[in-house]
Short mmCIF file of C-alpha atoms and ligand atoms in Angstrom, two decimals:
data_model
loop_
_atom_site.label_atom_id
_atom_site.label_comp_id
_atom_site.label_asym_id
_atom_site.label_seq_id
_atom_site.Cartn_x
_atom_site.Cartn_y
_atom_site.Cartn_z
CA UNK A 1 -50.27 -123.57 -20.30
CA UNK A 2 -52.52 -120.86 -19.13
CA UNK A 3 -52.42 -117.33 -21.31
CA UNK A 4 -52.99 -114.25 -20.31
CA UNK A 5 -56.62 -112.78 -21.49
CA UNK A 6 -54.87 -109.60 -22.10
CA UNK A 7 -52.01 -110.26 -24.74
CA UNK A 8 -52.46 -113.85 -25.12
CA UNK A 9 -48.47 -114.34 -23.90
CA UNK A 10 -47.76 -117.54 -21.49
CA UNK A 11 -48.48 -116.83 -17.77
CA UNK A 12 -45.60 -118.40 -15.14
CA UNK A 13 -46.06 -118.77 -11.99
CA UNK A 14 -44.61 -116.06 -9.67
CA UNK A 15 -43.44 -116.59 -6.31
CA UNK A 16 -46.09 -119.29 -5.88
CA UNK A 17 -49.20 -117.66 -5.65
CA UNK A 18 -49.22 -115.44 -9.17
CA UNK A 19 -49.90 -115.80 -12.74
CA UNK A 20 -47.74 -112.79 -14.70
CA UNK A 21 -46.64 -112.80 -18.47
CA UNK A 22 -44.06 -111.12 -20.14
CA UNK A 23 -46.15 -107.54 -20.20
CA UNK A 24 -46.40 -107.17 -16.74
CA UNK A 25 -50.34 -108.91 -16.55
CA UNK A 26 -50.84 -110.35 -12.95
CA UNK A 27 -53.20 -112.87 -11.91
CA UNK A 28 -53.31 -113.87 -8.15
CA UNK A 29 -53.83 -117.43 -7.22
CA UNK A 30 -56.99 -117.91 -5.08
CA UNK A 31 -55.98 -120.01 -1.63
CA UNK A 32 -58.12 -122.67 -3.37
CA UNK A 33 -55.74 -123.02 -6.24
CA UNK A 34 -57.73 -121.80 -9.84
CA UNK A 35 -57.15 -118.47 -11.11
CA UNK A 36 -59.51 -115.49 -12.25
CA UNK A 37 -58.69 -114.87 -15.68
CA UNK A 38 -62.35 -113.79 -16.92
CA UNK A 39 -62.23 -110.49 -18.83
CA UNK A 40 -64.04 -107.89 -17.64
CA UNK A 41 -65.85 -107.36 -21.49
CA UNK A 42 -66.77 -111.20 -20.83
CA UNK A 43 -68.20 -111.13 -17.84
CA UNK A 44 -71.35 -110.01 -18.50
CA UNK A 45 -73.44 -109.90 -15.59
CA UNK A 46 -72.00 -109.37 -12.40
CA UNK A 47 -72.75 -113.34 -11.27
CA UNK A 48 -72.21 -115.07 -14.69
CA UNK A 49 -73.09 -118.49 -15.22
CA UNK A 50 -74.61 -121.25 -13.03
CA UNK A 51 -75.77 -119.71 -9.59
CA UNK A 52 -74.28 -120.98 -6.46
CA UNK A 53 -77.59 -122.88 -5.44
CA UNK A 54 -77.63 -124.47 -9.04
CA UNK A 55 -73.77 -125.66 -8.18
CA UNK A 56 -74.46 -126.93 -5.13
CA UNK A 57 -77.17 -128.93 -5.82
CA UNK A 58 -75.06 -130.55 -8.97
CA UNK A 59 -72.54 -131.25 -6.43
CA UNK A 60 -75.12 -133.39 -3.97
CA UNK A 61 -76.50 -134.93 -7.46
CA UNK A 62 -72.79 -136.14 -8.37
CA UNK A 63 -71.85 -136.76 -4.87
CA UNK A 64 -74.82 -139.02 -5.15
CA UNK A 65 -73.56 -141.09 -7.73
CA UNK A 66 -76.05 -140.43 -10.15
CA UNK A 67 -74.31 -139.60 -13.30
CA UNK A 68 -71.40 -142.17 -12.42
CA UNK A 69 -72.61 -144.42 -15.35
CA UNK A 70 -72.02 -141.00 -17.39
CA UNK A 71 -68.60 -140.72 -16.29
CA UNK A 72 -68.03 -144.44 -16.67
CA UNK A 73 -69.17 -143.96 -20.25
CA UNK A 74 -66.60 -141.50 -20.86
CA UNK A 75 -63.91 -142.68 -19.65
CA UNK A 76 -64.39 -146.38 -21.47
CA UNK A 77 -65.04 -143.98 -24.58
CA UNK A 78 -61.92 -142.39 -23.82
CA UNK A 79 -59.63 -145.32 -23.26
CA UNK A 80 -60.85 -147.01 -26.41
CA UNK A 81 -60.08 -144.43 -28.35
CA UNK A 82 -55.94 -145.35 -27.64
CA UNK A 83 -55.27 -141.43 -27.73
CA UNK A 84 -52.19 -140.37 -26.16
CA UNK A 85 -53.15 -137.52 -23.74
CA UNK A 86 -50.64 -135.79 -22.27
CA UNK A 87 -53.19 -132.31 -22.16
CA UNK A 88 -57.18 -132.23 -21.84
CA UNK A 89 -59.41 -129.28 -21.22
CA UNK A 90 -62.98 -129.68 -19.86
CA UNK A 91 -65.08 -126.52 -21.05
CA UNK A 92 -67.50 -125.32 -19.36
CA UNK A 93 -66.64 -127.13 -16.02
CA UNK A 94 -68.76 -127.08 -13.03
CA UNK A 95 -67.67 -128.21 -9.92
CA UNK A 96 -65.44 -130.45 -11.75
CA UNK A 97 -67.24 -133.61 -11.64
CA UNK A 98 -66.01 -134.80 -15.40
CA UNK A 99 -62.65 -132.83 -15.11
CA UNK A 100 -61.48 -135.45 -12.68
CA UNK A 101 -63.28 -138.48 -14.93
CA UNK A 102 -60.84 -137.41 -17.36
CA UNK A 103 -57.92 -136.97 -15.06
CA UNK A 104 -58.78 -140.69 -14.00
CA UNK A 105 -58.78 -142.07 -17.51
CA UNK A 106 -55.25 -140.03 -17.85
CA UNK A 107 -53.76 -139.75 -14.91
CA UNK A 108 -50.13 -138.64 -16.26
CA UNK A 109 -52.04 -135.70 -17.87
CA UNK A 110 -52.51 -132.18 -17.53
CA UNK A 111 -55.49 -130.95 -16.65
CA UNK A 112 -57.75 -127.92 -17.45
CA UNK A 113 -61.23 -126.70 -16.20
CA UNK A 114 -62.41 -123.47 -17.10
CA UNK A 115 -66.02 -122.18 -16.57
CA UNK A 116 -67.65 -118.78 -16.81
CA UNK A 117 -68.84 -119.03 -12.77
CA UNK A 118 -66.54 -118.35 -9.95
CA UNK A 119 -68.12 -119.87 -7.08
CA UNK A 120 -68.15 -123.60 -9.54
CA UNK A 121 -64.33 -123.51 -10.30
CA UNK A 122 -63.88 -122.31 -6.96
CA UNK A 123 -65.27 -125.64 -5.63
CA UNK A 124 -63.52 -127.71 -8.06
CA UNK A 125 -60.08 -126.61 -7.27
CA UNK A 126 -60.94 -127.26 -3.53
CA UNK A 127 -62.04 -130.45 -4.05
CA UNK A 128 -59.94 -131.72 -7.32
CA UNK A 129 -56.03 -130.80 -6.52
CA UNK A 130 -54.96 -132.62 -9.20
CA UNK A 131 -56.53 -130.36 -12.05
CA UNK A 132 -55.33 -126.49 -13.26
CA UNK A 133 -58.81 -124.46 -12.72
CA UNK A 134 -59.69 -120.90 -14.18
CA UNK A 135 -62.69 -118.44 -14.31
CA UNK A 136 -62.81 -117.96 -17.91
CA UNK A 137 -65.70 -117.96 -21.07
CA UNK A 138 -65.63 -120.73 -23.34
CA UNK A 139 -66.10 -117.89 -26.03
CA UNK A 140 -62.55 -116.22 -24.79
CA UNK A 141 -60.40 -119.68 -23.61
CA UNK A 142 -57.00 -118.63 -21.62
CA UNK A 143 -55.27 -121.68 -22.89
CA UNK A 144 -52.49 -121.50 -25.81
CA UNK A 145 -53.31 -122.91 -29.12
CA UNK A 146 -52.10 -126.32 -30.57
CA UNK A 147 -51.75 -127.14 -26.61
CA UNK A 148 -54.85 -129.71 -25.85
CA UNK A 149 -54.78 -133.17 -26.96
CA UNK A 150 -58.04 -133.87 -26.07
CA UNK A 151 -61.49 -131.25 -25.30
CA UNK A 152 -64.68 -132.20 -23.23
CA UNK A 153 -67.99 -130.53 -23.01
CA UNK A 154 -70.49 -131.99 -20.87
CA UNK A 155 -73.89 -129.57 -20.83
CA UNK A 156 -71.73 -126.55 -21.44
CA UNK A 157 -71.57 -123.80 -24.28
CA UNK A 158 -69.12 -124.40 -27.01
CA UNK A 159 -67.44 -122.15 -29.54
CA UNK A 160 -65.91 -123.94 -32.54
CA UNK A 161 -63.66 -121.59 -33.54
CA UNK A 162 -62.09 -121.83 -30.13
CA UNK A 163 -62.32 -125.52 -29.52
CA UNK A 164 -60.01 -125.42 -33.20
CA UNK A 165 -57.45 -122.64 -31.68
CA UNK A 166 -57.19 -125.03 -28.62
CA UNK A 167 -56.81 -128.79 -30.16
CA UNK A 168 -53.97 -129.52 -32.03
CA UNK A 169 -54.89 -131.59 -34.85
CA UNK A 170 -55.51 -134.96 -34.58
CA UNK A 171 -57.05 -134.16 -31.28
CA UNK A 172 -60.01 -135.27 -29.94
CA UNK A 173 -63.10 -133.33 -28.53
CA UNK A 174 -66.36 -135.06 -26.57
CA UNK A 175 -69.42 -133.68 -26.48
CA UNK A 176 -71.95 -135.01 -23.71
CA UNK A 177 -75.42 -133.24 -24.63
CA UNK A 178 -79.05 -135.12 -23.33
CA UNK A 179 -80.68 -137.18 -25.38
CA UNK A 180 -84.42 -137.08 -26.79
CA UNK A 181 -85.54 -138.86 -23.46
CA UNK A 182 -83.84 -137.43 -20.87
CA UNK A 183 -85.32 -136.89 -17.58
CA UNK A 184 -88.97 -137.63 -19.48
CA UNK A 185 -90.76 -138.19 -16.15
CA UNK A 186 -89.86 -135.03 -15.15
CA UNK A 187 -91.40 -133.55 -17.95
CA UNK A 188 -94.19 -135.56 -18.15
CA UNK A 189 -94.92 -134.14 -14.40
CA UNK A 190 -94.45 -130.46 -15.11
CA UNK A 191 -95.91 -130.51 -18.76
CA UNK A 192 -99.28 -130.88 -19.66
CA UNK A 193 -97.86 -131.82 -22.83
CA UNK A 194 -94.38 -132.51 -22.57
CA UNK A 195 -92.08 -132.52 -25.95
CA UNK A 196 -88.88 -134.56 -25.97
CA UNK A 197 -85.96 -132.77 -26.41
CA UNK A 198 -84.76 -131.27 -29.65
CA UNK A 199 -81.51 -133.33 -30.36
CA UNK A 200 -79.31 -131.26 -32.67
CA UNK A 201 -76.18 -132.84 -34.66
CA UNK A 202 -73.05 -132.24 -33.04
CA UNK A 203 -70.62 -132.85 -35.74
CA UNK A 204 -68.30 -129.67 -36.29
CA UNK A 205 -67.03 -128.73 -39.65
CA UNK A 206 -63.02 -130.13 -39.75
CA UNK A 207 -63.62 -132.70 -37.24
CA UNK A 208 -64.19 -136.59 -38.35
CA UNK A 209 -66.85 -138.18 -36.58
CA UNK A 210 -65.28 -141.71 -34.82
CA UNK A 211 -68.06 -142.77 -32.54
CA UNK A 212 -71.70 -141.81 -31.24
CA UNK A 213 -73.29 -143.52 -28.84
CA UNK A 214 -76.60 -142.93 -26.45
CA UNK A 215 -75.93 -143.66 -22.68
CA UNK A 216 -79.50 -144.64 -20.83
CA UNK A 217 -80.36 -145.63 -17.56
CA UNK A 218 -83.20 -145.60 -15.14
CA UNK A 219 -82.65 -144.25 -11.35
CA UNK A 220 -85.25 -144.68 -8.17
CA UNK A 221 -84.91 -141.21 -6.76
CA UNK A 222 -86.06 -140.08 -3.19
CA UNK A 223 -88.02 -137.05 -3.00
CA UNK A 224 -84.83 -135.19 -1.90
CA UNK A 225 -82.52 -136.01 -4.65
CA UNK A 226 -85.03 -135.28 -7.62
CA UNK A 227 -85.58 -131.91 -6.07
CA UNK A 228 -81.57 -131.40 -6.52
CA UNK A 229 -81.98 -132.65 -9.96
CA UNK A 230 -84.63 -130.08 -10.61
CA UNK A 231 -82.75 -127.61 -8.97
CA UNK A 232 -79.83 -127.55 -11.45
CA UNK A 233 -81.61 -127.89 -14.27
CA UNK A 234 -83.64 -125.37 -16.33
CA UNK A 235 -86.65 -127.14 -14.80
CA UNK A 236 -85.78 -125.43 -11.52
CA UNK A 237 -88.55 -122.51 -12.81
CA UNK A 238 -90.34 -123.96 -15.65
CA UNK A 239 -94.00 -126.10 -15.59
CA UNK A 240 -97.22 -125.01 -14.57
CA UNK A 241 -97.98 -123.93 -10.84
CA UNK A 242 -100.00 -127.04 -9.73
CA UNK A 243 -97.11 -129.37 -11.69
CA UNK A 244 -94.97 -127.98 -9.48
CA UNK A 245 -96.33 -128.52 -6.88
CA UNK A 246 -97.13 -132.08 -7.20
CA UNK A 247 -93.52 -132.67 -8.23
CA UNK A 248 -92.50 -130.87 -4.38
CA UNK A 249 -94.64 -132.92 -2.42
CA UNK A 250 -93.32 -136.31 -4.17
CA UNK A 251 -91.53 -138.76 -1.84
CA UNK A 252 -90.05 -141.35 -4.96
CA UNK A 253 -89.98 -141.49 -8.49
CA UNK A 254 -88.10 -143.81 -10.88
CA UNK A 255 -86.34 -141.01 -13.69
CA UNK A 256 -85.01 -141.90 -17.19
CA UNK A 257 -81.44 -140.22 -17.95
CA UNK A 258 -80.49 -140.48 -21.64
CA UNK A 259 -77.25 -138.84 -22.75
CA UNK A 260 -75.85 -138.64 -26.21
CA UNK A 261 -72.10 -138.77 -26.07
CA UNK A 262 -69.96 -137.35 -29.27
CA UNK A 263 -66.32 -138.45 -30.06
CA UNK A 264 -64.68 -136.68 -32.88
CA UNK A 265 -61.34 -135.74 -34.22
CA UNK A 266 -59.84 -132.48 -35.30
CA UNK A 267 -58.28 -132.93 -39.00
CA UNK A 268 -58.20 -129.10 -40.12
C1 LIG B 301 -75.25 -127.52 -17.11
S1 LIG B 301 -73.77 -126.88 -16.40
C2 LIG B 301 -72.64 -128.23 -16.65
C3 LIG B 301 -71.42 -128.18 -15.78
C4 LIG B 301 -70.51 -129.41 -15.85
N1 LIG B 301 -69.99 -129.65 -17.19
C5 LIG B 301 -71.26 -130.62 -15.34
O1 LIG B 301 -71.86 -131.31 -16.18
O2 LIG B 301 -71.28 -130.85 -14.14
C6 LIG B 301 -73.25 -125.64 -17.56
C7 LIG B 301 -72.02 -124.91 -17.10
O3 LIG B 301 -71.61 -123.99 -18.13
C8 LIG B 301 -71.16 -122.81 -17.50
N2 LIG B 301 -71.18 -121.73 -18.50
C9 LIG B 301 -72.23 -121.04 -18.98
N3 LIG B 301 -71.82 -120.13 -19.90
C10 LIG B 301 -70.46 -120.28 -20.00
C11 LIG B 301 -69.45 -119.65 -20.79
N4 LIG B 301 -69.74 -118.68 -21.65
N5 LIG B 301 -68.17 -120.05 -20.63
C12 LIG B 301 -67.85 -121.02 -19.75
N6 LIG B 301 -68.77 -121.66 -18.99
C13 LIG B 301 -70.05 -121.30 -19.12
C14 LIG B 301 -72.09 -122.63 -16.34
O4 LIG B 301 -71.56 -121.78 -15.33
C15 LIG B 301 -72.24 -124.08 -15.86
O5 LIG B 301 -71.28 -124.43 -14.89
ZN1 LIG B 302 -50.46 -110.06 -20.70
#
């Protein structure tokens, strides 16, 4: 299902460990199993996306189990939904945590994860053999039209315009962004005068809205894991000197996560 960023034909697999379509484009197959299909004009910066320190500590916060109730969210979400899903593409992927949520609430489904940093799909194919993984911009997506059943985008960049090229209609597409709360004891620590997030609508022209919920919950986190949590977060450089300090040196604190999930359906 993958296309080639060059001429948009279908890419087949070539003696096992190469993508080629019909012009003569190659794409190697990493050991790992994603593919590289980023265009150059996309990249740009020579490291896009989430740094490797950023992924790993998402990886520890997942491996942790603290955004389990997330994934449970979605895939009850999912499941109610009674959508057929024999394709699903998670934008904007990471290390894959929610690309194999989905793959668990379809299991006879394809599965695509793209995301714009190499050394995050790179861990998600390791890790998640059951999924199709690329390096690609979710501005520039290597994956045919009409050809996705159902979209996710948890935290991640979206373009509209390509989340329509990709769905075919009917399909569905859920949005995971945080919610007004989320994480408010962090702020309150590095903020003299912390704001709650700005919560913007999610509902896309030529989509029909079919269900919106808010996901809370409260977690007792050692010292450790809220430093992880900081870590891949844009908090991981923001708050005033002393704040951050404070929030280094602490051994416990009990952190609100709020999520606002999206389900909508493509009707163009
Ligand atoms: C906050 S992280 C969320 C990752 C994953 N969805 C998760 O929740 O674990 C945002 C992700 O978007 C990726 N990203 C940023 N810009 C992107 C783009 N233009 N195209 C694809 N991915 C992008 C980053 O590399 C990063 O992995
Ligand atoms: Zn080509």
């Amino acid at each position: 299902m993958w296309i080639c960023p060059n001429c948009a034909q279908g890419l087949a697999i070539e003696e096992g460990y190469r993508l080629v379509c019909l012009a003569g484009h190659s794409f190697d197959v990493a050991k790992e199993g994603y593919v590289n299909l980023l265009s150059v004009n996309r990249k740009g910066s020579q490291e896009p996306g989430d740094s490797k320190e950023m992924i790993a500590a998402r990886r520890r916060v997942h491996g942790a189990g603290l955004y389990d109730s997330l994934a449970q969210a979605m895939r009850v979400l999912l499941q109610e939904s009674r959508q057929p899903v024999a394709a699903a593409a998670d934008l904007g992927c990471g290390e894959g945590y929610y690309t194999h949520a989905i793959s668990e609430a379809f299991p006879a489904a394809e599965i695509y994860g793209i995301d714009i940093a190499k050394p995050a799909v790179r861990l998600a194919a390791k890790r998640y053999r059951e999924g199709h993984f690329a390096v690609a911009s979710a501005f520039d997506i290597p994956l045919a039209e009409n050809s996705m059943d159902l979209a996710i985008s948890v935290f991640a960049p979206l373009d509209p315009a390509q989340l329509c090229r990709l769905l075919r209609p009917g399909g569905l597409y859920l949005k995971v962004t945080p919610a007004a709360n989320h994480l408010w004891q962090l702020r309150e620590l590095l903020y003299d005068q912390p704001r709650q997030h700005a919560v913007e609508s999610q509902q896309l022209a030529s989509f029909e809205l079919l269900h919106e919920e808010v996901v809370e919950y409260t977690l007792a986190l050692s010292g450790e894991l809220l430093r992880d949590v900081v870590a891949m977060t844009p908090y991981a450089h923001r708050g005033q000197r002393e704040n951050r300090n404070v929030l280094e040196a602490l051994e416990q604190l009990d952190l609100g996560m709020a999520f606002t999930l999206t389900l909508q359906r493509y009707q163009p």
